[in-house]
Amino acid sequence: MAEQAQYEELVRQFSAFGAVKREMGRILPSDCPAGSAAVLTLLGRHGEMRMSRLAELLSVDMSVTSRHVTHLAERGWIQRSPDPADKRSRILHLTPAGEAQLDELSERTTRLLAERLSDWSDDDVGRLIQLMARLRASFDDCRAAPPRPPVRPPAPPEAEQRTAPTTRTPASAT
Amino acid sequence: MAEQAQYEELVRQFSAFGAVKREMGRILPSDCPAGSAAVLTLLGRHGEMRMSRLAELLSVDMSVTSRHVTHLAERGWIQRSPDPADKRSRILHLTPAGEAQLDELSERTTRLLAERLSDWSDDDVGRLIQLMARLRASFDDCRAAPPRPPVRPPAPPEAEQRTAPTTRTPASAT
DNA sequence: TATTGTTATACTCTATAACTATA
DNA sequence: TATAGTTATAGAGTATAACAATA
C-alpha cells in the first residue's frame, strides 16, 4: 500500500509514457498503424481466433477491433474464414503476406528498442516487462470484479466474465 | 542488451498498457480530459511557466499544448498573464479554482490506484515508477542525441537540430 | 431473446502547416 | 529572419448505439 505522493508520481509517469508510445508509432509503416500492428502481433502469437477473442486480448471494444481487422484484411495481411461451428463468426488468421509484415514490424521495433535501451541490462528490461504485466493484471482483475470496498481480497477468481466494459457494446434490445 | 524476444514482449506490454490508460481516463470529470489534467498537474508541480516550457514537459507539439491550455483557461482553471520580458509570451499559472480542480483529480486518481494496486508493496510501486522514468529518459536522450549507429549510419548525425521533433512546428519561412 | 460482428457517429489526442505579433 | 503562440485541418484510436444475421 503506497502513499498518495507515490501514486501521483505514478500517474505522472503514465502520462509521460505517451511520448514513448508516439515514438514507437513513428517508425511504423504508414499503412500499418499501431492498432493494426497490435492485431498482427496477437494473431502471430496466439494463432487464429475469432473477433471476440481478439477484442478481449486487445482490451478494446469489438467495434474497434472490427475496424482494425478490416484494415488488415483489405491489405491481404489477414483472412477472415467462415466459422463452420457458428455462421455468425469468422476465424481470423494471418496470411503469408501478413507474416511477412509482422516480421518487418518486429524488426523495426526491435531495432528501435535496441538502440534506445542499449544501456539497459537484460534484467532491467525483464523487470519492466514484469511490472507492466502485473500492472495490467491488477487493472484487469478489477474490471471483472466489483469494486470491493477496501480491506480485503479484491476478487474471488471464480467469476467467468462479469461485465467486461469493453469488448462488447450492449445490444440495447429494442 | 536484451534479446529480440524480450523486446517483442516489451512492445506487447506497451501496447497493452493502453487499457490502463483508458481506465484511468474514465474516472476523470467530463470537462477535464487527460490532456487537460496533465497540464494542471505540471503547473501544480512546477509552478508558473510559459507555453514552450509546458510543451516540452508534456512532450507534445506546442499547438497541442495551446489547445489544452485554451480549454483550461476557458474554465477558469488557469490564467495567461502577459510576460513583461517578452510580449510574444504568456505566463501560465493555476487559479484557485484550478488548484481545487487539481485536488479533485488527485483524489480521484489516488483512489483508483489505491484500489487497483491494493496488493502492491510500496517498493514495487517505486520500482515501476523508476523504470518508467528511466524508460522515458532513454527515449528522450536519443531524441536530443544522434542515434549512435550500431553498424551503419541510418542518418547523418551532423544536422543541427534533429532534436525535439515535437514541441515546435517548423515555421516554414515563406 | 441473446449473441456475433459490422457500420455510423462522435470525441480525444496528436501532428503539420499557415498565420500573427513580436524579437 | 527567427521565435512564441494560435488556429485550421487531418489522421489515428476509441466508445456508444443501431443494425443484420444467426443461435
XYZ file of C-alpha atoms (C1' of nucleotides) in Angstrom:
394
model
C 0.000 0.000 0.000
C 1.658 3.169 -1.200
C 1.182 6.795 -0.251
C -0.596 9.456 -2.179
C 2.586 11.168 -3.340
C 3.776 7.929 -4.844
C 0.513 7.431 -6.681
C 0.701 10.932 -8.050
C 4.174 10.279 -9.311
C 2.966 7.091 -10.914
C 0.190 8.933 -12.683
C 2.743 11.393 -13.964
C 4.773 8.539 -15.395
C 1.693 7.103 -17.035
C 1.050 10.393 -18.678
C 4.643 10.816 -19.795
C 4.675 7.361 -21.268
C 2.673 8.701 -24.188
C 5.870 10.140 -25.617
C 7.399 6.681 -25.788
C 4.296 5.304 -27.411
C 4.328 8.005 -30.063
C 7.993 7.496 -30.745
C 7.352 3.830 -31.339
C 4.464 4.717 -33.596
C 6.616 6.898 -35.782
C 8.692 4.012 -37.068
C 5.696 2.021 -38.264
C 4.901 1.748 -41.968
C 2.337 4.341 -42.905
C -0.220 1.725 -43.907
C 0.195 -0.244 -40.721
C -0.513 1.952 -37.703
C -0.272 0.840 -34.110
C -3.747 -0.652 -33.897
C -3.157 -2.837 -36.912
C 0.265 -3.821 -35.684
C -1.199 -4.948 -32.378
C -3.647 -7.205 -34.188
C -0.920 -8.776 -36.289
C 1.179 -9.342 -33.197
C -1.601 -11.082 -31.323
C -2.513 -13.279 -34.263
C 1.127 -14.191 -34.656
C 1.461 -15.042 -31.025
C -1.818 -16.815 -30.334
C -2.699 -18.171 -33.754
C -6.090 -17.970 -35.380
C -9.029 -16.759 -33.358
C -12.414 -15.106 -33.538
C -13.195 -11.410 -33.354
C -14.488 -11.589 -29.831
C -11.364 -13.270 -28.551
C -9.204 -10.747 -30.332
C -11.160 -7.861 -28.874
C -10.636 -9.293 -25.439
C -6.895 -9.649 -25.940
C -6.742 -6.095 -27.205
C -8.918 -4.858 -24.367
C -10.937 -2.721 -26.713
C -14.499 -2.782 -27.928
C -15.277 -5.202 -30.703
C -16.322 -2.346 -32.934
C -12.779 -1.049 -32.748
C -11.368 -4.473 -33.390
C -13.588 -4.796 -36.404
C -12.145 -1.681 -37.946
C -8.570 -2.765 -37.411
C -9.319 -6.171 -38.833
C -10.994 -4.701 -41.882
C -7.963 -2.546 -42.464
C -5.676 -5.577 -42.346
C -7.938 -7.731 -44.494
C -8.068 -5.053 -47.174
C -4.287 -5.253 -47.395
C -4.250 -9.021 -47.587
C -2.454 -9.481 -44.291
C -5.158 -11.495 -42.622
C -8.029 -13.573 -43.840
C -11.488 -13.997 -42.391
C -12.726 -17.530 -42.923
C -16.250 -18.578 -42.033
C -16.541 -20.453 -38.793
C -18.167 -23.816 -39.512
C -19.333 -24.061 -35.909
C -21.114 -20.701 -35.863
C -22.134 -18.906 -39.007
C -22.170 -15.565 -37.237
C -18.460 -15.824 -36.562
C -15.379 -15.606 -38.630
C -11.994 -17.108 -37.950
C -9.115 -14.714 -38.344
C -5.688 -15.879 -39.367
C -2.522 -14.409 -40.793
C -1.743 -14.821 -44.462
C 1.840 -15.333 -45.637
C 1.902 -11.653 -46.522
C 0.724 -10.899 -43.011
C 3.522 -12.945 -41.535
C 5.993 -11.067 -43.668
C 4.538 -7.800 -42.476
C 4.772 -8.991 -38.920
C 8.433 -9.810 -39.403
C 9.006 -6.363 -40.764
C 7.302 -4.780 -37.775
C 9.231 -6.908 -35.371
C 12.488 -5.949 -36.967
C 11.718 -2.250 -36.841
C 10.598 -2.189 -33.246
C 13.446 -4.386 -32.123
C 15.926 -2.137 -33.847
C 14.470 0.938 -32.199
C 14.431 -0.602 -28.753
C 17.926 -1.997 -29.124
C 19.081 1.499 -29.875
C 17.153 3.325 -27.175
C 17.706 0.732 -24.478
C 21.268 -0.031 -25.381
C 22.408 0.683 -21.832
C 19.697 -1.375 -20.160
C 20.582 -4.744 -18.738
C 18.606 -7.782 -19.645
C 17.369 -7.939 -16.091
C 16.128 -4.370 -16.076
C 14.174 -4.916 -19.250
C 12.760 -8.057 -17.708
C 11.759 -6.196 -14.582
C 9.956 -3.555 -16.579
C 8.101 -6.206 -18.552
C 7.077 -7.962 -15.401
C 5.884 -4.846 -13.620
C 3.901 -3.645 -16.608
C 2.320 -7.062 -16.966
C 1.402 -7.047 -13.324
C 0.025 -3.553 -13.613
C -2.278 -4.594 -16.359
C -3.329 -7.673 -14.456
C -4.179 -5.529 -11.455
C -6.458 -3.438 -13.615
C -7.936 -6.370 -15.482
C -8.863 -8.205 -12.334
C -10.792 -5.269 -11.071
C -12.573 -4.964 -14.353
C -14.087 -8.383 -13.862
C -14.704 -7.935 -10.170
C -16.971 -5.427 -8.471
C -15.070 -2.643 -6.720
C -14.853 -4.431 -3.385
C -14.551 -1.922 -0.596
C -11.054 -1.576 0.823
C -9.965 -4.034 3.445
C -9.860 -7.431 1.801
C -9.156 -9.735 -1.083
C -10.113 -7.832 -4.209
C -11.597 -10.672 -6.210
C -12.565 -14.278 -5.875
C -11.224 -15.634 -9.159
C -14.254 -17.743 -9.943
C -16.415 -15.311 -11.852
C -16.157 -16.176 -15.525
C -16.758 -12.793 -17.016
C -18.505 -10.179 -15.117
C -19.204 -7.170 -17.270
C -16.115 -6.504 -19.377
C -16.954 -2.847 -20.014
C -15.079 -3.054 -23.261
C -15.096 -5.836 -25.812
C -18.818 -5.628 -26.135
C -21.294 -2.880 -26.749
C -24.580 -3.835 -25.122
C -27.085 -4.553 -27.838
C -29.813 -2.422 -26.303
C -32.732 -4.714 -27.129
C -35.477 -2.576 -28.590
C 21.466 -5.577 -24.093
C 18.404 -7.766 -24.359
C 17.315 -10.304 -26.928
C 14.732 -9.867 -29.594
C 12.107 -11.978 -27.839
C 12.367 -9.755 -24.804
C 11.923 -6.635 -26.889
C 8.873 -8.117 -28.525
C 7.391 -8.862 -25.169
C 8.114 -5.325 -24.093
C 6.347 -3.959 -27.135
C 3.387 -6.122 -26.280
C 3.291 -4.648 -22.808
C 3.469 -1.146 -24.234
C 0.503 -1.888 -26.387
C -1.461 -3.474 -23.576
C -0.801 -0.503 -21.359
C -3.398 1.411 -23.311
C -6.080 -0.386 -21.342
C -4.715 1.023 -18.101
C -4.558 4.481 -19.580
C -8.164 4.305 -20.715
C -9.308 3.028 -17.369
C -7.652 5.981 -15.706
C -9.276 8.271 -18.217
C -12.735 7.024 -17.392
C -12.687 8.414 -13.890
C -11.881 11.942 -14.978
C -14.533 14.664 -14.904
C -16.091 15.007 -18.317
C -14.881 18.575 -18.731
C -11.340 17.740 -17.733
C -9.942 15.057 -20.025
C -6.492 13.548 -19.724
C -4.703 16.224 -21.688
C -6.080 18.982 -19.521
C -5.365 17.028 -16.378
C -1.742 16.627 -17.415
C -1.402 20.381 -17.821
C -2.890 21.062 -14.414
C -0.587 18.504 -12.860
C 2.524 20.016 -14.400
C 1.562 23.539 -13.423
C 0.889 22.337 -9.917
C 4.189 20.615 -9.706
C 6.492 23.098 -11.405
C 4.698 26.355 -10.848
C 4.059 29.007 -13.436
C 5.738 28.711 -16.796
C 5.492 29.637 -20.444
C 3.801 27.689 -23.218
C 7.047 26.485 -24.686
C 8.250 25.080 -21.394
C 4.936 23.373 -20.823
C 5.009 21.825 -24.278
C 8.428 20.462 -23.552
C 7.343 18.928 -20.273
C 4.356 17.396 -21.988
C 6.482 16.189 -24.888
C 3.898 17.321 -27.372
C 3.805 19.987 -30.025
C 3.047 23.480 -28.836
C -0.067 23.561 -30.970
C -1.429 20.729 -28.889
C -0.417 22.433 -25.701
C -2.151 25.571 -26.845
C -5.443 23.761 -27.231
C -5.252 22.188 -23.817
C -4.360 25.482 -22.278
C -7.231 27.231 -24.010
C -9.585 24.591 -22.719
C -8.373 25.147 -19.160
C -8.404 28.921 -19.430
C -11.994 28.877 -20.659
C -12.950 27.082 -17.479
C -11.066 29.474 -15.264
C -8.588 26.906 -14.036
C -5.531 28.662 -15.313
C -4.687 32.193 -16.262
C -2.476 33.508 -19.032
C -0.684 36.640 -17.942
C 1.428 38.702 -20.310
C 5.131 38.170 -19.956
C 6.758 41.547 -19.253
C 10.067 40.260 -20.589
C 8.726 39.136 -23.958
C 5.477 40.384 -25.355
C 5.095 37.312 -27.539
C 4.876 35.104 -24.475
C 2.360 34.472 -21.807
C 2.917 33.170 -18.322
C 0.623 30.355 -17.293
C -0.397 29.798 -13.734
C -3.078 27.985 -11.807
C -6.004 29.902 -10.394
C -7.517 28.954 -7.032
C -10.254 27.152 -8.971
C -7.537 25.326 -10.857
C -5.911 24.217 -7.668
C -9.225 22.947 -6.431
C -9.709 21.040 -9.659
C -6.231 19.605 -9.314
C -7.036 18.405 -5.822
C -10.146 16.757 -7.134
C -8.174 14.994 -9.865
C -5.547 13.889 -7.451
C -8.127 12.440 -5.141
C -9.846 10.507 -7.892
C -6.711 9.016 -9.353
C -5.299 8.195 -5.964
C -8.489 6.455 -5.011
C -8.480 4.386 -8.174
C -4.851 3.407 -7.835
C -5.219 2.594 -4.162
C -7.974 0.216 -5.130
C -6.324 -1.393 -8.122
C -2.883 -1.622 -6.587
C -4.038 -2.571 -3.134
C -1.841 -5.645 -3.143
C 1.268 -3.847 -4.393
C 4.038 -3.077 -1.978
C 5.409 0.393 -1.688
C 8.659 -0.865 -3.136
C 7.036 -2.403 -6.172
C 5.217 0.808 -6.971
C 8.503 2.632 -6.536
C 10.262 0.251 -8.872
C 7.644 0.723 -11.540
C 7.917 4.490 -11.243
C 11.652 4.312 -11.526
C 11.691 2.018 -14.523
C 9.107 4.053 -16.381
C 11.029 7.219 -15.655
C 14.183 5.637 -16.937
C 12.375 4.379 -19.995
C 11.261 7.824 -20.860
C 14.711 9.209 -20.227
C 16.177 6.643 -22.572
C 13.852 7.803 -25.298
C 14.307 11.473 -24.517
C 18.072 11.271 -24.601
C 18.021 9.773 -28.027
C 15.726 12.492 -29.193
C 18.403 15.057 -28.411
C 21.413 12.900 -29.170
C 22.309 11.465 -32.533
C 21.265 7.836 -32.833
C 24.568 6.070 -32.397
C 24.671 3.621 -35.274
C 25.297 0.026 -34.171
C 26.716 -0.834 -37.573
C 25.965 1.653 -40.253
C 24.688 5.188 -40.007
C 20.959 5.330 -40.752
C 21.195 9.103 -40.678
C 23.989 11.648 -40.826
C 24.297 12.866 -37.236
C 25.556 16.281 -38.148
C 22.239 18.043 -38.536
C 21.985 20.962 -36.161
C 18.602 20.243 -34.675
C 17.321 16.791 -35.159
C 16.285 17.441 -31.625
C 12.781 17.904 -30.395
C 10.645 16.528 -33.189
C 7.757 17.738 -31.127
C 7.341 20.927 -29.141
C 7.810 23.022 -32.192
C 6.376 23.034 -35.655
C 8.938 24.482 -38.053
C 7.684 27.807 -39.216
C 8.325 27.141 -42.910
C 9.551 30.603 -43.787
C 7.735 31.704 -46.911
C -34.465 -13.253 -26.964
C -29.398 -13.281 -26.944
C -25.039 -13.178 -29.391
C -21.529 -12.140 -33.224
C -19.997 -8.937 -35.898
C -20.477 -4.501 -38.765
C -21.272 0.292 -39.529
C -22.326 5.261 -38.382
C -21.275 8.888 -35.399
C -18.796 11.489 -32.075
C -14.903 12.698 -29.081
C -9.943 12.964 -27.639
C -5.277 13.378 -28.695
C -1.834 14.368 -31.854
C 0.928 16.491 -35.798
C 1.636 19.629 -39.822
C 1.125 23.881 -41.836
C -0.099 28.561 -42.186
C -0.608 32.825 -39.816
C 0.163 36.885 -36.140
C 2.858 39.606 -33.373
C 6.745 40.322 -31.592
C 12.237 39.931 -31.364
C 14.976 36.345 -40.434
C 13.717 33.807 -36.282
C 10.757 32.858 -32.342
C 6.231 32.421 -29.278
C 1.951 31.286 -29.707
C -2.629 30.460 -32.210
C -5.721 28.302 -35.348
C -7.294 25.150 -39.181
C -7.145 20.760 -40.850
C -6.345 15.914 -40.989
C -5.348 11.217 -39.098
C -5.410 7.563 -35.513
C -7.764 5.415 -31.649
C -11.626 4.683 -29.006
C -16.636 4.238 -27.322
C -21.718 4.129 -27.945
C -25.590 2.988 -30.452
C -28.144 0.906 -34.034
C -28.390 -2.820 -37.162
C -28.104 -7.668 -39.698
C -27.551 -12.363 -39.450
C -27.597 -16.318 -36.775
C -28.171 -19.070 -32.256
